[in-house]
Structures are given as C-alpha cells and as structure tokens.
GROMACS .gro file of C-alpha atoms in nm:
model
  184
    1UNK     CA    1   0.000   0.000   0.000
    2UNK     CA    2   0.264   0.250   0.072
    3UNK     CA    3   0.515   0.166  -0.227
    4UNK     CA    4   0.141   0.239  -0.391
    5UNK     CA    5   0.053   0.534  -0.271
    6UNK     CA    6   0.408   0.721  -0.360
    7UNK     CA    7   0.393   0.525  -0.673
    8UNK     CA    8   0.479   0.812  -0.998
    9UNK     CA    9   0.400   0.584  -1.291
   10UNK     CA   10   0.061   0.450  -1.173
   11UNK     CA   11  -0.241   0.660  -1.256
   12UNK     CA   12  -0.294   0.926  -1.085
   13UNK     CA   13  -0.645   0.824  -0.922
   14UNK     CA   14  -0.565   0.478  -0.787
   15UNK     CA   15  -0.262   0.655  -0.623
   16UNK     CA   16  -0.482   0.916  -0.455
   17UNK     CA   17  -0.678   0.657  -0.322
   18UNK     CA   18  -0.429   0.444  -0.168
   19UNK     CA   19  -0.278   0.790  -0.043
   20UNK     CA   20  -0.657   0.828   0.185
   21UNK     CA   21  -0.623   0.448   0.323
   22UNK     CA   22  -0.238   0.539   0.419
   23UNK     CA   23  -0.332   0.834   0.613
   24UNK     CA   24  -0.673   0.636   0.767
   25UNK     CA   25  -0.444   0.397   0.883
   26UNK     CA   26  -0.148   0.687   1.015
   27UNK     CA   27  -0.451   0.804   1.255
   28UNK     CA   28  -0.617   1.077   1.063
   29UNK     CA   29  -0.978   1.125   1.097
   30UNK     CA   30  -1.213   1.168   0.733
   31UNK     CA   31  -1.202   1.555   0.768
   32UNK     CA   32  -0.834   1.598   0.791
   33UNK     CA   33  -0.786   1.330   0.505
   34UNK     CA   34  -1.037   1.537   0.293
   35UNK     CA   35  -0.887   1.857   0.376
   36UNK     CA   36  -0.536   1.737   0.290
   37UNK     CA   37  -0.586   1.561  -0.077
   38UNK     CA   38  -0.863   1.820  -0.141
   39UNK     CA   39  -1.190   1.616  -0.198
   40UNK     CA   40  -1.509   1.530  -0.015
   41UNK     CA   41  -1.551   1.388   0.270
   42UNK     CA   42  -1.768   1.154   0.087
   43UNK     CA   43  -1.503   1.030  -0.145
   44UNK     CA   44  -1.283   0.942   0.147
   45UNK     CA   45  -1.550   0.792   0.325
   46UNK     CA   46  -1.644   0.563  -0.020
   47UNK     CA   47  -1.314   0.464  -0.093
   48UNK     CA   48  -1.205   0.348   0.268
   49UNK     CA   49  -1.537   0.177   0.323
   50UNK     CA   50  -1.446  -0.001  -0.063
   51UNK     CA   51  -1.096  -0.083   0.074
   52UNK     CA   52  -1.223  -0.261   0.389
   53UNK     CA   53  -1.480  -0.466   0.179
   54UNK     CA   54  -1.258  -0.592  -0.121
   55UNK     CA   55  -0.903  -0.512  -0.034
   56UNK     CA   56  -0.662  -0.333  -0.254
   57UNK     CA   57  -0.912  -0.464  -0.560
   58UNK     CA   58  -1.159  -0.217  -0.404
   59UNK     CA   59  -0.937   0.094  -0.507
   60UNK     CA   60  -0.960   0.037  -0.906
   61UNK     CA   61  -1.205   0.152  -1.101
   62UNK     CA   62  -1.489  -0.037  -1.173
   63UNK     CA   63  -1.565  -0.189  -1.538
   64UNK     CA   64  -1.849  -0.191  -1.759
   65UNK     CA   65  -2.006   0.143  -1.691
   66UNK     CA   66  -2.126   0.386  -1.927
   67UNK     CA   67  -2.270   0.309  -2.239
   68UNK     CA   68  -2.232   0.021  -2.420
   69UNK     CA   69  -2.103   0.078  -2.768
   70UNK     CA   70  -2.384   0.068  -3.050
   71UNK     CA   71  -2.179  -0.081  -3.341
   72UNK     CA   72  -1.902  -0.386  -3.312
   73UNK     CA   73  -1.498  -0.371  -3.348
   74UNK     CA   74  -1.565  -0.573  -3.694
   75UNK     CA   75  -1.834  -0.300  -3.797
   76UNK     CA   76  -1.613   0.000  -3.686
   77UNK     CA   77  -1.298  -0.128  -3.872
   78UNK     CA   78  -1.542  -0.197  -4.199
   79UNK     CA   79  -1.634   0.163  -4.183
   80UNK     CA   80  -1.266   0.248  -4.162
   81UNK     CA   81  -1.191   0.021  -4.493
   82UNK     CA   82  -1.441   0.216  -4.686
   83UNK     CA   83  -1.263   0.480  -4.686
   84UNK     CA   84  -0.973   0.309  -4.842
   85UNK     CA   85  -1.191   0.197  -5.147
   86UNK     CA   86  -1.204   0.411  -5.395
   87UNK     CA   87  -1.590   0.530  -5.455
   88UNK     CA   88  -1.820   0.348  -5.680
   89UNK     CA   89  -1.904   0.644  -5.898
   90UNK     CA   90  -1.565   0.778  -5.884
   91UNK     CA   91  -1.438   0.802  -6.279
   92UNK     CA   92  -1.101   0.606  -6.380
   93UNK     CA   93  -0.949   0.584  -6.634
   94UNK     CA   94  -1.067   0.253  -6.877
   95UNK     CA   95  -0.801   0.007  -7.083
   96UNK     CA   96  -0.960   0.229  -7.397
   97UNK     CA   97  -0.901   0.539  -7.224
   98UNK     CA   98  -1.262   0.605  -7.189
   99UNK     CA   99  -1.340   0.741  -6.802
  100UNK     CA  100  -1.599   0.541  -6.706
  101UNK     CA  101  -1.761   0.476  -6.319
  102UNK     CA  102  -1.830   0.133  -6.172
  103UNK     CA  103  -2.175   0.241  -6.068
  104UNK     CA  104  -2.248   0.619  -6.169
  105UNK     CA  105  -2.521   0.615  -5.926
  106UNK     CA  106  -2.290   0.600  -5.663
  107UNK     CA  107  -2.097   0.894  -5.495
  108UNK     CA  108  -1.793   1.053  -5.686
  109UNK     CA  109  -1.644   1.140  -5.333
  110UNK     CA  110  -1.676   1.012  -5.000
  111UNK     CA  111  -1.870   1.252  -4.800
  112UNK     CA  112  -1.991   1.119  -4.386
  113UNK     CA  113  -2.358   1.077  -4.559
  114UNK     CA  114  -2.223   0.886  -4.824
  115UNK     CA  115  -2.032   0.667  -4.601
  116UNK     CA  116  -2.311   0.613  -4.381
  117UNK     CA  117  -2.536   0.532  -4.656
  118UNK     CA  118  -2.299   0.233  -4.763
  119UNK     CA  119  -2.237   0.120  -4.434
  120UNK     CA  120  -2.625   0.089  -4.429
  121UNK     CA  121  -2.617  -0.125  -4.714
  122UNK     CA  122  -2.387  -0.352  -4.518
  123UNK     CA  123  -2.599  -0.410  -4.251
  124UNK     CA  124  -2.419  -0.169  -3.995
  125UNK     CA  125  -2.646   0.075  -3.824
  126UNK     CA  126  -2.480   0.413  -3.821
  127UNK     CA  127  -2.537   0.762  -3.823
  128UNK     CA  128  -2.364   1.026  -4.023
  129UNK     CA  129  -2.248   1.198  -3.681
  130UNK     CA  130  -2.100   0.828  -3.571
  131UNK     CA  131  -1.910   0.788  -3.893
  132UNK     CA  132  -1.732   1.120  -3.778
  133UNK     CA  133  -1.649   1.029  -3.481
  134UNK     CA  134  -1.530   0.649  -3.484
  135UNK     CA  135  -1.258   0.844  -3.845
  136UNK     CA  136  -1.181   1.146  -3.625
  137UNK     CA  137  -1.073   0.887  -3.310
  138UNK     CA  138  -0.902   0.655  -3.549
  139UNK     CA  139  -0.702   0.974  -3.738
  140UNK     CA  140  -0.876   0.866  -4.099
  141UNK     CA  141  -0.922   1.138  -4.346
  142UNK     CA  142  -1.203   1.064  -4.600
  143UNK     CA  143  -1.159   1.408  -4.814
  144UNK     CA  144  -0.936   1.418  -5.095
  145UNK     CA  145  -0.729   1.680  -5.117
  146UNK     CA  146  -0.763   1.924  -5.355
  147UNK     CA  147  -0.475   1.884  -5.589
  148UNK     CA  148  -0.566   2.188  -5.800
  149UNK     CA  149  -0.488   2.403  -5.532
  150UNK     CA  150  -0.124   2.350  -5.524
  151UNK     CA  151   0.153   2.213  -5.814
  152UNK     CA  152   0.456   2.098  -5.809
  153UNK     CA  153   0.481   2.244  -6.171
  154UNK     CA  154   0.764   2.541  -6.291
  155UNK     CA  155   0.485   2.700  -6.494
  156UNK     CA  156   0.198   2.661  -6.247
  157UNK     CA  157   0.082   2.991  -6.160
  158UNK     CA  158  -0.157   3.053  -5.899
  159UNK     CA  159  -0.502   3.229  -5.849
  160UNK     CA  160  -0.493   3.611  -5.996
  161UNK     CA  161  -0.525   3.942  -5.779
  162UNK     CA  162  -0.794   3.974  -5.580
  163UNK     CA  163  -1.123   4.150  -5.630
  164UNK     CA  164  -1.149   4.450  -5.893
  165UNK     CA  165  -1.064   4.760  -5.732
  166UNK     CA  166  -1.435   4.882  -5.827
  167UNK     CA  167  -1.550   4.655  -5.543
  168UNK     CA  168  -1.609   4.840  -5.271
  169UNK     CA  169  -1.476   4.815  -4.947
  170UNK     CA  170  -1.617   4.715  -4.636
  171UNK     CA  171  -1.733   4.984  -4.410
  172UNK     CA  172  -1.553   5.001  -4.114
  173UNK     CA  173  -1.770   5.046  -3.803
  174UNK     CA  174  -1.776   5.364  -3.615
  175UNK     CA  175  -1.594   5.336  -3.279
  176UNK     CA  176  -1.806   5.437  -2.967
  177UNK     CA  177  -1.756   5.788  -2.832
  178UNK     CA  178  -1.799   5.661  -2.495
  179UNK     CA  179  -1.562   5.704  -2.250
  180UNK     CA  180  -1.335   5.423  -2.198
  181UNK     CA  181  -1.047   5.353  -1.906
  182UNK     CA  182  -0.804   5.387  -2.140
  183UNK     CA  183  -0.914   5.755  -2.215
  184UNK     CA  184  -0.836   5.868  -1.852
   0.00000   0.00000   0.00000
C-alpha cells in the first residue's frame, strides 16, 4: 500500500486513493484526510469503506459502466476500410481510355452521408455523426485533397489578384464615443 501510494507511474487516481487508506491507517480522521488531498468527505469515506470490503481490488475503477457501444470492433474497422476503397461512382481511367464509373449512381467522393449510406447497405447501423467520430478517433481522413490548389509544376501559376478595385470596401464600423479607461 505504501510503495502504492508514492507510486509516480501508476495513474494518478488509484494513487490518490491508496494515499486516503495510508493516512486512515497513520490516525487521521475523514475531515483531515479530505482537507489534505482536497476532496469530499464523501469520497474518502467511499473509498475506505471499498478498501475494507474488497481489499486493494476495491481501489480500481470499476468496469463496464457507461454506455455500451452501438456498433461492433468488426463493424467499426469496416467503416474504416471504406474509406480506403475508392468510390463506386468515382471516374477512372478505362483500358480504352474512356473514363468510365463502376456504378455512376454511386458517390464521386466520399462525404460522412455517403459513407453512412454504404455502411447501411452492409448491414451496420450508423449515423452520419457516428461515422465522424469512430474516423476522427481513429485519425482517418475521408476528403481528398484538392490537388488543383497547389503544383509541383515550374509554370503553375496561382489564383490572380484579388477583387477588382471597383468593389467596394467594407465599411468600417464607427468606434463608440464613450468614455473608456483607457481615455483617462
């Protein structure tokens, strides 16, 4: 308990927790335990009364709470391996060199709606929101970039000037002749 409760590389909680049984058992009342790691006197109290019923066991957190997740491992990875395929109404290039999609009812990018709407087709209950999430968590881009925005090529020259000078500009708002602190 002690090697645990100066422990640096074990997380942070289960360390705080054997820290409260350490001082219970140095003397110190629930207030002064409270007072010293900075949390309720109902924490202390829970903790120490889980310690005496289930040992050091009763200091770790306990599994299986929350929500359980909607979609499987196997349905989350399929998602994942969509985005690797190219879409089905993406054009390519054809052995004639005709451009040509494999079904031109199908999305020419992948977009979150259009991934959930084939993961549908698969059977796998998802959301457009959800599809976001589970590529966001796993670091999975599904936009291509956009390749006409920068070349590689000597003679590539980018986007003109701006606007025509015979745009106007924006009106600037007029500052408030209130007095301010910074007038004084």
């Amino acid at each position: 308990m002690l090697r645990l409760s100066r422990a640096r590389k074990a997380p942070l909680d289960l360390v705080l927790r054997a820290r409260m049984v350490e001082l219970s058992w140095a003397g110190q009342r629930v207030p002064a335990i409270a007072d010293e790691l900075r949390c309720s006197q109902r924490t202390v109290r829970r903790w120490l009364h889980r310690f005496n019923r289930l040992g050091l066991d009763g200091l770790e957190d306990l599994g299986g709470q929350g929500r359980k997740r909607r979609i499987t491992e196997a349905e989350r990875s399929r998602i994942i391996g969509l985005v690797k395929q190219p879409p089905l109404g993406r054009l390519t290039v054809q052995a004639d060199g005709e451009l040509a999609a494999e079904d031109e009812s199908g999305p020419p990018e992948w977009t979150l709606d259009a991934l959930a709407a084939e993961a549908r087709k698969l059977g796998i209950e998802v959301g457009r929101s959800q599809v976001r999430r589970i590529l966001l968590a796993e670091g999975v881009r599904w936009r291509r970039t956009r390749s006409w925005t920068r070349s590689t090529d000597a003679d590539f020259e980018g986007k003109g000037p701006g606007s025509s000078s015979s745009t106007p500009a924006r009106p600037r708002a007029r500052r408030s002749s209130a007095p301010t602190s910074s007038d004084r």
